Amino acid sequence: MLVSLPISPKALADYEVFVGADNILDIRELAGEMAGSSVLHVNATAYGGGVAEMLYTLVPLMQDAGLRADWKVIQGNDEFFSVTKIMHNCLQGMDIPITTNMKQIYEHQVLANAKMMDGEYDYVVVHDPQPAALPHFLGEARRKIGKKWIWRCHLDLTEFSVELWEYLLPFIQQYDGVIFTSGHYAGEYEDRMPPITVITPCIDPLSPKNTPLDHQTVTRTLRKYGIDPERPLITQVSRYDPWKDPLGVIDAYRIVKKEIPDAQLLLAASMATDDPESWHYYEKTARHAGEDSDIFLLSNLQGVGNLEVNAFQRGSDVVVQKSIQEGFGLTVTEALWKERPVIGGKVGGIVLQIEDGVNGHLVDSSQACAESILKVLKDKKGAVRMGAAGRDTVRERFLSTVNLKGYLELFRGLDVAKEQHERKKAVHEQH
Ligand code: UDP
């Protein structure tokens, strides 16, 4: 049996101070129409990475809105997660052949998870490719477990591998709806997919990761890890993964260091259980960093948790997210919310968040990244202006309540679509 994760309660009312009473009222009205409906979220990891991060807020907020929301994590071994990581990489643009053996490993494990599924839900939301084939392998039991199935893909799909997409498509076609972060991600496949809804991810302003911290806590946390709060700090908070380009960040830092010798670089990561590749990439990054004692490579293994990430982001003079592909980039949202200027790769979901020159800079090389970092470090007033603009961006578009509303509207839309479908069928049968 797949077990439900324990959920700490959250209250919608607590978000009123950020988004206003009208917004909360809208959500309550919308949720009222589907009070008591049950929702199951299924993903591949309970911690590490943006999906888990969001579910820790979305699930309890759905509960507070009156839905019976639940969250389960599929099981898998290293072999399975290595295959799904390759799939993940291929969906983001790598060209790696998907062998028969890989398909067997994937299908075998998803089938095993399907056999462990139970319960009855109105809506099942399946996140990302790892559990994507669940409805297929549930067969007859599919409609009993979930009346409606939604696939929520968080990846940047602008350059997906066609071979893998063709393999996954028959699994995806069994869903009643699909959610992407950007309307561009389905490309020419839109006609062959279930109806697509665009919902951007979001951050929780009340989570320990984003809640305000006093100056003393920030500096104490930096010092604890040997970082000097008095010297310029450049930070990237990201998994050790080629798409996050930590090596490119180190190159950019080295260019900056020539002009600002006391600059420090912090790379903080959490090692997710569904990402065995991260260990290999951590070592690669460490080799690239070499003996430079102003580069700090930290992870959850040194006790970096939500509070530490919060303090690192707040204590940074500039936050970098130099991704080469990025579904959305919650780390960008988190830093914008903390009024930090953010330098981001000009890709995927980052371009939905950073307006070049307004709340940060968009870059496509280490050289450009270094130049933008230097610009921010040298213009303190400009950095403050950018920070304020960043906070407004997030308040308006990327807080948890926006995400919740997106899901509720989608659920309601699916019901309408079903009603229309059934009405049409009834008319058809009468004739
Ligand atoms: N994160 C964290 N600790 C770390 C590194 C990352 O808690 O050491 C969090 C980060 O704050 C963000 C999420 O993991 O909330 C990463 O989400 P993002 O969308 O940026 O990237 P993903 O890992 O999902 O590709």
CSV table of C-alpha atoms and ligand atoms in Angstrom, one decimal:
chain,number,residue,atom,x,y,z
A,1,MET,CA,0.0,0.0,0.0
A,2,LEU,CA,1.2,3.5,-0.7
A,3,VAL,CA,1.0,5.4,2.5
A,4,SER,CA,-0.3,9.0,2.8
A,5,LEU,CA,2.2,11.5,4.0
A,6,PRO,CA,1.4,13.3,7.2
A,7,ILE,CA,0.2,16.8,6.5
A,8,SER,CA,0.6,19.8,8.8
A,9,PRO,CA,-2.5,22.0,8.7
A,10,LYS,CA,-2.5,25.5,7.1
A,11,ALA,CA,-5.2,28.1,7.1
A,12,LEU,CA,-6.2,30.1,4.0
A,13,ALA,CA,-7.1,33.0,6.2
A,14,ASP,CA,-3.4,33.5,7.1
A,15,TYR,CA,-2.7,34.4,3.5
A,16,GLU,CA,-5.2,37.3,3.4
A,17,VAL,CA,-2.4,39.7,4.6
A,18,PHE,CA,-0.5,39.0,1.4
A,19,VAL,CA,-3.2,38.7,-1.3
A,20,GLY,CA,-6.2,40.5,0.1
A,21,ALA,CA,-9.6,39.5,1.5
A,22,ASP,CA,-11.2,39.4,-2.0
A,23,ASN,CA,-8.9,36.8,-3.3
A,24,ILE,CA,-9.5,34.5,-0.3
A,25,LEU,CA,-13.2,35.0,-0.7
A,26,ASP,CA,-13.0,34.0,-4.4
A,27,ILE,CA,-11.2,30.8,-3.5
A,28,ARG,CA,-13.6,29.9,-0.8
A,29,GLU,CA,-16.5,30.4,-3.2
A,30,LEU,CA,-14.9,28.3,-5.8
A,31,ALA,CA,-14.0,25.6,-3.3
A,32,GLY,CA,-17.5,25.7,-1.9
A,33,GLU,CA,-18.8,24.4,-5.2
A,34,MET,CA,-16.8,21.2,-4.7
A,35,ALA,CA,-16.8,20.9,-0.9
A,36,GLY,CA,-16.1,17.4,0.2
A,37,SER,CA,-14.5,16.3,-3.1
A,38,SER,CA,-11.4,14.2,-2.6
A,39,VAL,CA,-8.0,14.9,-4.3
A,40,LEU,CA,-5.0,12.7,-4.3
A,41,HIS,CA,-1.5,14.0,-5.3
A,42,VAL,CA,1.0,11.4,-6.3
A,43,ASN,CA,4.7,12.2,-6.9
A,44,ALA,CA,8.1,10.6,-6.6
A,45,THR,CA,9.7,12.2,-3.5
A,46,ALA,CA,8.7,13.7,-0.2
A,47,TYR,CA,11.6,16.1,0.0
A,48,GLY,CA,14.1,17.8,-2.3
A,49,GLY,CA,13.1,19.7,-5.3
A,50,GLY,CA,10.2,22.0,-6.1
A,51,VAL,CA,7.3,19.6,-6.4
A,52,ALA,CA,7.6,18.3,-2.8
A,53,GLU,CA,8.1,21.9,-1.7
A,54,MET,CA,4.8,23.0,-3.3
A,55,LEU,CA,2.8,20.0,-2.1
A,56,TYR,CA,3.6,20.7,1.5
A,57,THR,CA,1.5,23.8,1.1
A,58,LEU,CA,-1.0,23.0,-1.6
A,59,VAL,CA,-2.3,19.8,0.1
A,60,PRO,CA,-3.1,21.5,3.5
A,61,LEU,CA,-4.6,24.5,1.8
A,62,MET,CA,-6.9,22.3,-0.3
A,63,GLN,CA,-7.9,20.7,3.0
A,64,ASP,CA,-8.6,24.0,4.6
A,65,ALA,CA,-10.7,25.0,1.6
A,66,GLY,CA,-13.0,22.0,2.3
A,67,LEU,CA,-11.6,19.3,0.0
A,68,ARG,CA,-10.4,16.0,1.2
A,69,ALA,CA,-6.8,16.2,0.0
A,70,ASP,CA,-4.2,13.5,0.3
A,71,TRP,CA,-0.5,13.0,-0.9
A,72,LYS,CA,1.2,9.7,-1.6
A,73,VAL,CA,4.8,9.1,-2.9
A,74,ILE,CA,5.5,6.2,-5.2
A,75,GLN,CA,8.3,3.7,-4.3
A,76,GLY,CA,11.3,2.8,-6.4
A,77,ASN,CA,14.9,1.7,-6.2
A,78,ASP,CA,18.0,3.3,-7.6
A,79,GLU,CA,17.7,1.5,-10.9
A,80,PHE,CA,14.1,2.9,-11.4
A,81,PHE,CA,15.1,6.4,-10.4
A,82,SER,CA,18.2,6.3,-12.6
A,83,VAL,CA,15.9,5.5,-15.5
A,84,THR,CA,13.3,8.2,-14.6
A,85,LYS,CA,16.2,10.7,-14.2
A,86,ILE,CA,17.2,9.8,-17.8
A,87,MET,CA,13.6,10.4,-18.9
A,88,HIS,CA,13.6,13.7,-17.0
A,89,ASN,CA,16.8,14.7,-18.8
A,90,CYS,CA,15.4,13.6,-22.2
A,91,LEU,CA,12.2,15.6,-21.7
A,92,GLN,CA,14.4,18.6,-21.0
A,93,GLY,CA,16.4,18.1,-24.2
A,94,MET,CA,19.1,15.5,-23.8
A,95,ASP,CA,19.5,13.0,-26.6
A,96,ILE,CA,19.8,9.6,-24.9
A,97,PRO,CA,18.3,6.5,-26.4
A,98,ILE,CA,15.5,4.9,-24.3
A,99,THR,CA,16.3,1.2,-24.5
A,100,THR,CA,14.0,-1.7,-24.1
A,101,ASN,CA,15.6,-2.5,-20.8
A,102,MET,CA,14.9,1.0,-19.5
A,103,LYS,CA,11.3,0.7,-20.6
A,104,GLN,CA,11.0,-2.6,-18.8
A,105,ILE,CA,12.5,-1.2,-15.6
A,106,TYR,CA,10.1,1.8,-15.7
A,107,GLU,CA,7.0,-0.2,-16.5
A,108,HIS,CA,7.8,-2.9,-14.0
A,109,GLN,CA,8.1,-0.4,-11.1
A,110,VAL,CA,5.1,1.7,-12.1
A,111,LEU,CA,3.0,-1.5,-12.3
A,112,ALA,CA,4.3,-2.4,-8.8
A,113,ASN,CA,3.2,1.0,-7.6
A,114,ALA,CA,-0.2,0.7,-9.3
A,115,LYS,CA,-0.8,-2.6,-7.4
A,116,MET,CA,-0.1,-0.7,-4.2
A,117,MET,CA,-2.7,2.0,-4.9
A,118,ASP,CA,-6.0,2.0,-3.1
A,119,GLY,CA,-8.6,4.5,-2.0
A,120,GLU,CA,-11.3,6.3,-4.0
A,121,TYR,CA,-10.8,9.9,-5.1
A,122,ASP,CA,-12.6,12.4,-7.3
A,123,TYR,CA,-9.4,13.7,-8.7
A,124,VAL,CA,-5.9,12.2,-8.9
A,125,VAL,CA,-3.1,14.6,-9.8
A,126,VAL,CA,0.1,12.7,-10.9
A,127,HIS,CA,3.2,14.8,-10.9
A,128,ASP,CA,6.0,14.4,-13.5
A,129,PRO,CA,7.1,11.4,-15.5
A,130,GLN,CA,8.1,9.0,-12.7
A,131,PRO,CA,4.5,7.9,-11.9
A,132,ALA,CA,3.0,9.0,-15.2
A,133,ALA,CA,2.1,5.5,-16.4
A,134,LEU,CA,0.0,4.8,-13.2
A,135,PRO,CA,-3.4,5.1,-14.9
A,136,HIS,CA,-2.3,2.8,-17.7
A,137,PHE,CA,-1.2,0.1,-15.3
A,138,LEU,CA,-4.2,0.4,-13.0
A,139,GLY,CA,-6.3,-0.9,-15.9
A,140,GLU,CA,-9.9,-1.6,-14.8
A,141,ALA,CA,-9.2,-0.2,-11.3
A,142,ARG,CA,-8.3,3.3,-12.7
A,143,ARG,CA,-11.8,4.8,-12.6
A,144,LYS,CA,-12.5,3.3,-9.2
A,145,ILE,CA,-9.4,4.9,-7.7
A,146,GLY,CA,-9.8,8.2,-9.5
A,147,LYS,CA,-12.8,9.6,-11.3
A,148,LYS,CA,-10.6,12.1,-13.0
A,149,TRP,CA,-6.9,11.9,-13.7
A,150,ILE,CA,-4.7,14.9,-14.3
A,151,TRP,CA,-1.0,14.8,-15.2
A,152,ARG,CA,1.0,17.8,-13.9
A,153,CYS,CA,4.3,18.0,-15.7
A,154,HIS,CA,6.7,20.5,-14.1
A,155,LEU,CA,9.5,20.2,-16.6
A,156,ASP,CA,10.7,22.5,-19.3
A,157,LEU,CA,9.5,20.8,-22.4
A,158,THR,CA,10.7,23.2,-25.1
A,159,GLU,CA,13.3,20.8,-26.4
A,160,PHE,CA,12.0,17.4,-25.4
A,161,SER,CA,13.3,14.2,-27.1
A,162,VAL,CA,10.7,13.1,-29.6
A,163,GLU,CA,11.6,9.4,-29.1
A,164,LEU,CA,10.8,9.6,-25.4
A,165,TRP,CA,7.7,11.7,-25.9
A,166,GLU,CA,6.3,9.2,-28.4
A,167,TYR,CA,6.9,6.5,-25.8
A,168,LEU,CA,5.2,8.4,-23.0
A,169,LEU,CA,2.3,9.8,-25.1
A,170,PRO,CA,0.1,6.7,-24.9
A,171,PHE,CA,0.4,6.8,-21.1
A,172,ILE,CA,-0.4,10.6,-21.0
A,173,GLN,CA,-3.4,10.2,-23.4
A,174,GLN,CA,-5.2,8.2,-20.6
A,175,TYR,CA,-5.5,11.4,-18.5
A,176,ASP,CA,-8.5,13.7,-18.4
A,177,GLY,CA,-6.3,16.8,-18.3
A,178,VAL,CA,-2.7,17.9,-18.3
A,179,ILE,CA,-1.1,20.9,-16.5
A,180,PHE,CA,2.0,22.6,-17.9
A,181,THR,CA,3.9,25.5,-16.5
A,182,SER,CA,3.9,27.3,-19.8
A,183,GLY,CA,1.6,27.3,-22.8
A,184,HIS,CA,4.5,26.7,-25.1
A,185,TYR,CA,5.6,23.4,-23.6
A,186,ALA,CA,3.2,21.1,-25.5
A,187,GLY,CA,4.3,22.5,-28.9
A,188,GLU,CA,3.0,20.6,-31.9
A,189,TYR,CA,1.8,17.8,-29.6
A,190,GLU,CA,-1.1,19.8,-28.3
A,191,ASP,CA,-3.6,18.1,-30.6
A,192,ARG,CA,-2.6,14.7,-29.4
A,193,MET,CA,-2.8,15.5,-25.7
A,194,PRO,CA,-5.7,15.7,-23.3
A,195,PRO,CA,-6.9,19.3,-22.7
A,196,ILE,CA,-4.0,21.4,-21.4
A,197,THR,CA,-4.2,23.9,-18.5
A,198,VAL,CA,-1.4,26.3,-17.7
A,199,ILE,CA,-0.7,26.8,-14.0
A,200,THR,CA,2.5,28.3,-12.8
A,201,PRO,CA,4.1,27.0,-9.6
A,202,CYS,CA,4.2,29.1,-6.5
A,203,ILE,CA,5.8,29.7,-3.2
A,204,ASP,CA,4.4,29.8,0.3
A,205,PRO,CA,5.2,33.1,2.0
A,206,LEU,CA,4.5,31.5,5.4
A,207,SER,CA,6.8,28.4,5.0
A,208,PRO,CA,10.0,28.3,7.0
A,209,LYS,CA,11.8,28.8,3.7
A,210,ASN,CA,10.2,32.2,3.1
A,211,THR,CA,9.1,33.6,6.4
A,212,PRO,CA,10.9,36.8,7.5
A,213,LEU,CA,14.1,36.4,9.4
A,214,ASP,CA,15.9,39.0,11.5
A,215,HIS,CA,19.3,40.2,10.5
A,216,GLN,CA,21.0,38.5,13.4
A,217,THR,CA,19.6,35.0,12.4
A,218,VAL,CA,20.8,35.6,8.8
A,219,THR,CA,24.4,36.6,9.8
A,220,ARG,CA,24.6,33.9,12.4
A,221,THR,CA,23.6,31.2,9.9
A,222,LEU,CA,26.1,32.5,7.3
A,223,ARG,CA,28.9,32.5,10.0
A,224,LYS,CA,28.0,29.0,11.1
A,225,TYR,CA,29.0,27.8,7.6
A,226,GLY,CA,32.1,29.9,7.5
A,227,ILE,CA,30.6,32.5,5.2
A,228,ASP,CA,31.6,36.1,6.0
A,229,PRO,CA,28.4,38.3,6.0
A,230,GLU,CA,30.5,41.4,5.6
A,231,ARG,CA,31.8,40.3,2.2
A,232,PRO,CA,29.8,40.1,-1.1
A,233,LEU,CA,27.9,36.9,-1.4
A,234,ILE,CA,26.7,35.3,-4.7
A,235,THR,CA,24.4,32.3,-4.1
A,236,GLN,CA,22.8,29.6,-6.2
A,237,VAL,CA,20.4,27.2,-4.4
A,238,SER,CA,19.9,24.2,-6.6
A,239,ARG,CA,20.3,20.5,-7.0
A,240,TYR,CA,23.6,19.3,-8.4
A,241,ASP,CA,22.4,18.7,-11.9
A,242,PRO,CA,23.8,19.6,-15.3
A,243,TRP,CA,20.6,21.6,-16.1
A,244,LYS,CA,21.3,23.9,-13.1
A,245,ASP,CA,24.8,24.5,-14.5
A,246,PRO,CA,26.7,24.8,-11.2
A,247,LEU,CA,30.0,24.6,-13.2
A,248,GLY,CA,28.9,27.7,-15.3
A,249,VAL,CA,28.1,29.5,-12.0
A,250,ILE,CA,31.6,28.8,-10.8
A,251,ASP,CA,33.0,30.2,-14.1
A,252,ALA,CA,30.9,33.3,-13.7
A,253,TYR,CA,32.1,33.8,-10.1
A,254,ARG,CA,35.7,33.4,-11.2
A,255,ILE,CA,35.3,36.3,-13.7
A,256,VAL,CA,33.6,38.4,-11.0
A,257,LYS,CA,36.4,37.5,-8.5
A,258,LYS,CA,39.0,39.2,-10.8
A,259,GLU,CA,37.3,42.6,-10.2
A,260,ILE,CA,35.9,42.0,-6.7
A,261,PRO,CA,38.5,39.8,-5.0
A,262,ASP,CA,36.6,39.4,-1.7
A,263,ALA,CA,33.4,37.9,-3.5
A,264,GLN,CA,32.2,34.6,-2.1
A,265,LEU,CA,30.2,31.9,-3.9
A,266,LEU,CA,27.7,29.6,-2.2
A,267,LEU,CA,26.2,26.6,-3.9
A,268,ALA,CA,23.5,25.0,-1.7
A,269,ALA,CA,21.7,21.8,-2.7
A,270,SER,CA,19.4,19.2,-1.3
A,271,MET,CA,20.1,15.6,-2.4
A,272,ALA,CA,16.6,14.3,-3.5
A,273,THR,CA,15.9,10.6,-3.1
A,274,ASP,CA,14.7,10.4,-6.7
A,275,ASP,CA,17.9,11.9,-8.1
A,276,PRO,CA,20.9,9.4,-7.9
A,277,GLU,CA,22.8,11.5,-10.5
A,278,SER,CA,23.2,14.3,-8.0
A,279,TRP,CA,26.0,12.6,-6.2
A,280,HIS,CA,28.0,12.2,-9.3
A,281,TYR,CA,27.4,15.8,-10.2
A,282,TYR,CA,28.3,17.0,-6.7
A,283,GLU,CA,31.7,15.5,-7.1
A,284,LYS,CA,32.1,17.0,-10.5
A,285,THR,CA,31.2,20.4,-9.1
A,286,ALA,CA,33.6,20.0,-6.2
A,287,ARG,CA,36.4,19.2,-8.6
A,288,HIS,CA,35.6,22.3,-10.6
A,289,ALA,CA,35.6,24.4,-7.5
A,290,GLY,CA,39.1,23.1,-6.6
A,291,GLU,CA,40.9,24.6,-3.6
A,292,ASP,CA,39.1,28.0,-3.5
A,293,SER,CA,38.2,28.5,0.1
A,294,ASP,CA,35.7,31.3,-0.9
A,295,ILE,CA,33.5,28.7,-2.7
A,296,PHE,CA,31.1,27.0,-0.3
A,297,LEU,CA,29.4,23.7,-1.5
A,298,LEU,CA,26.7,22.9,1.0
A,299,SER,CA,23.8,20.4,1.1
A,300,ASN,CA,21.3,18.9,3.5
A,301,LEU,CA,24.1,16.6,4.6
A,302,GLN,CA,25.6,19.6,6.5
A,303,GLY,CA,22.3,20.5,8.0
A,304,VAL,CA,21.1,22.8,5.3
A,305,GLY,CA,17.3,22.9,5.7
A,306,ASN,CA,14.6,25.4,5.0
A,307,LEU,CA,15.7,27.9,7.6
A,308,GLU,CA,19.3,27.8,6.3
A,309,VAL,CA,18.1,28.3,2.7
A,310,ASN,CA,16.0,31.2,3.8
A,311,ALA,CA,19.0,32.8,5.5
A,312,PHE,CA,21.3,32.1,2.6
A,313,GLN,CA,18.9,33.7,0.1
A,314,ARG,CA,18.3,36.7,2.4
A,315,GLY,CA,22.0,37.1,3.2
A,316,SER,CA,23.1,37.1,-0.5
A,317,ASP,CA,23.9,40.3,-2.4
A,318,VAL,CA,22.8,38.6,-5.6
A,319,VAL,CA,21.0,35.3,-6.2
A,320,VAL,CA,21.8,33.3,-9.4
A,321,GLN,CA,19.8,30.6,-11.1
A,322,LYS,CA,21.9,30.0,-14.2
A,323,SER,CA,19.9,27.1,-15.5
A,324,ILE,CA,20.2,25.8,-19.1
A,325,GLN,CA,16.7,24.3,-18.9
A,326,GLU,CA,14.2,25.1,-16.1
A,327,GLY,CA,10.6,24.0,-15.8
A,328,PHE,CA,9.9,27.0,-13.5
A,329,GLY,CA,12.6,27.6,-10.9
A,330,LEU,CA,11.1,28.1,-7.5
A,331,THR,CA,14.5,29.2,-6.2
A,332,VAL,CA,14.0,32.3,-8.5
A,333,THR,CA,10.6,33.0,-7.0
A,334,GLU,CA,11.9,32.5,-3.4
A,335,ALA,CA,14.8,35.0,-4.0
A,336,LEU,CA,12.5,37.6,-5.7
A,337,TRP,CA,10.2,37.4,-2.8
A,338,LYS,CA,13.1,38.1,-0.5
A,339,GLU,CA,13.8,41.2,-2.5
A,340,ARG,CA,17.1,39.9,-3.9
A,341,PRO,CA,18.1,40.8,-7.5
A,342,VAL,CA,18.1,37.5,-9.4
A,343,ILE,CA,20.3,36.6,-12.4
A,344,GLY,CA,18.6,33.8,-14.2
A,345,GLY,CA,19.3,31.7,-17.3
A,346,LYS,CA,17.1,32.9,-20.2
A,347,VAL,CA,15.1,29.6,-20.4
A,348,GLY,CA,11.8,27.9,-19.5
A,349,GLY,CA,10.0,29.2,-16.4
A,350,ILE,CA,12.7,31.7,-15.5
A,351,VAL,CA,11.6,34.0,-18.3
A,352,LEU,CA,8.1,34.0,-16.8
A,353,GLN,CA,9.5,35.4,-13.6
A,354,ILE,CA,12.5,37.7,-14.4
A,355,GLU,CA,11.9,40.9,-16.3
A,356,ASP,CA,15.3,41.8,-17.6
A,357,GLY,CA,16.6,45.0,-15.9
A,358,VAL,CA,13.5,45.3,-13.8
A,359,ASN,CA,13.7,42.6,-11.1
A,360,GLY,CA,16.9,40.9,-12.2
A,361,HIS,CA,18.8,39.9,-15.4
A,362,LEU,CA,18.4,37.2,-17.9
A,363,VAL,CA,21.6,35.7,-19.2
A,364,ASP,CA,22.7,32.9,-21.6
A,365,SER,CA,26.4,32.5,-20.8
A,366,SER,CA,28.8,32.5,-17.9
A,367,GLN,CA,30.3,35.8,-19.2
A,368,ALA,CA,26.9,37.5,-19.3
A,369,CYS,CA,26.1,36.1,-15.9
A,370,ALA,CA,29.4,37.5,-14.5
A,371,GLU,CA,28.7,40.9,-16.1
A,372,SER,CA,25.2,41.0,-14.6
A,373,ILE,CA,26.5,40.0,-11.2
A,374,LEU,CA,29.1,42.8,-11.4
A,375,LYS,CA,26.4,45.3,-12.4
A,376,VAL,CA,24.3,44.4,-9.4
A,377,LEU,CA,27.2,44.3,-6.9
A,378,LYS,CA,28.3,47.8,-8.0
A,379,ASP,CA,24.9,49.5,-8.0
A,380,LYS,CA,23.5,49.1,-4.5
A,381,LYS,CA,20.6,51.5,-5.1
A,382,GLY,CA,19.6,49.7,-8.3
A,383,ALA,CA,19.8,46.4,-6.4
A,384,VAL,CA,17.3,47.7,-3.9
A,385,ARG,CA,14.9,48.9,-6.7
A,386,MET,CA,15.2,45.5,-8.3
A,387,GLY,CA,14.5,43.7,-5.1
A,388,ALA,CA,11.3,45.7,-4.5
A,389,ALA,CA,10.1,45.0,-8.0
A,390,GLY,CA,10.8,41.3,-7.5
A,391,ARG,CA,8.6,41.1,-4.4
A,392,ASP,CA,5.7,42.7,-6.3
A,393,THR,CA,6.1,40.2,-9.1
A,394,VAL,CA,5.7,37.3,-6.7
A,395,ARG,CA,2.9,38.9,-4.7
A,396,GLU,CA,0.8,39.4,-7.8
A,397,ARG,CA,1.5,36.1,-9.6
A,398,PHE,CA,3.3,33.4,-7.7
A,399,LEU,CA,2.0,32.9,-4.2
A,400,SER,CA,0.3,29.6,-3.1
A,401,THR,CA,-3.2,31.0,-3.2
A,402,VAL,CA,-2.8,31.6,-7.0
A,403,ASN,CA,-1.8,28.0,-7.4
A,404,LEU,CA,-4.7,26.7,-5.3
A,405,LYS,CA,-7.2,28.8,-7.4
A,406,GLY,CA,-5.7,27.4,-10.6
A,407,TYR,CA,-6.3,23.8,-9.4
A,408,LEU,CA,-9.8,24.5,-8.3
A,409,GLU,CA,-10.7,26.1,-11.6
A,410,LEU,CA,-9.3,23.2,-13.4
A,411,PHE,CA,-11.3,20.7,-11.3
A,412,ARG,CA,-14.4,22.7,-11.9
A,413,GLY,CA,-13.7,22.8,-15.6
A,414,LEU,CA,-13.3,19.1,-15.8
A,415,ASP,CA,-16.7,18.6,-14.2
A,416,VAL,CA,-18.3,21.0,-16.7
A,417,ALA,CA,-16.5,19.1,-19.5
A,418,LYS,CA,-17.8,15.8,-18.2
A,419,GLU,CA,-21.4,17.2,-17.9
A,420,GLN,CA,-21.2,18.5,-21.5
A,421,HIS,CA,-19.9,15.2,-22.6
A,422,GLU,CA,-22.7,13.2,-20.9
A,423,ARG,CA,-25.4,15.6,-22.1
A,424,LYS,CA,-24.2,15.1,-25.7
A,425,LYS,CA,-24.2,11.3,-25.2
A,426,ALA,CA,-27.7,11.4,-23.8
A,427,VAL,CA,-29.0,13.4,-26.8
A,428,HIS,CA,-27.2,11.1,-29.1
A,429,GLU,CA,-28.8,8.0,-27.5
A,430,GLN,CA,-32.3,9.5,-27.8
A,431,HIS,CA,-31.9,9.8,-31.5
B,1,UDP,N1,16.0,23.5,-2.1
B,1,UDP,C1,16.2,23.3,-0.7
B,1,UDP,N2,17.4,23.1,-0.2
B,1,UDP,C2,18.5,23.0,-1.0
B,1,UDP,C3,18.3,23.2,-2.4
B,1,UDP,C4,17.0,23.5,-2.9
B,1,UDP,O1,15.2,23.3,0.1
B,1,UDP,O2,19.6,22.8,-0.5
B,1,UDP,C5,14.7,23.8,-2.6
B,1,UDP,C6,14.6,25.2,-3.1
B,1,UDP,O3,14.6,26.2,-2.1
B,1,UDP,C7,13.4,25.1,-4.0
B,1,UDP,C8,13.4,23.7,-4.5
B,1,UDP,O4,14.3,23.0,-3.6
B,1,UDP,O5,12.2,25.3,-3.2
B,1,UDP,C9,13.9,23.6,-5.9
B,1,UDP,O6,12.9,23.9,-6.8
B,1,UDP,P1,13.2,24.4,-8.2
B,1,UDP,O7,11.9,24.6,-8.9
B,1,UDP,O8,14.1,25.6,-8.2
B,1,UDP,O9,14.0,23.3,-8.9
B,1,UDP,P2,13.8,21.7,-9.1
B,1,UDP,O10,14.8,21.1,-8.1
B,1,UDP,O11,12.4,21.4,-8.8
B,1,UDP,O12,14.2,21.4,-10.5
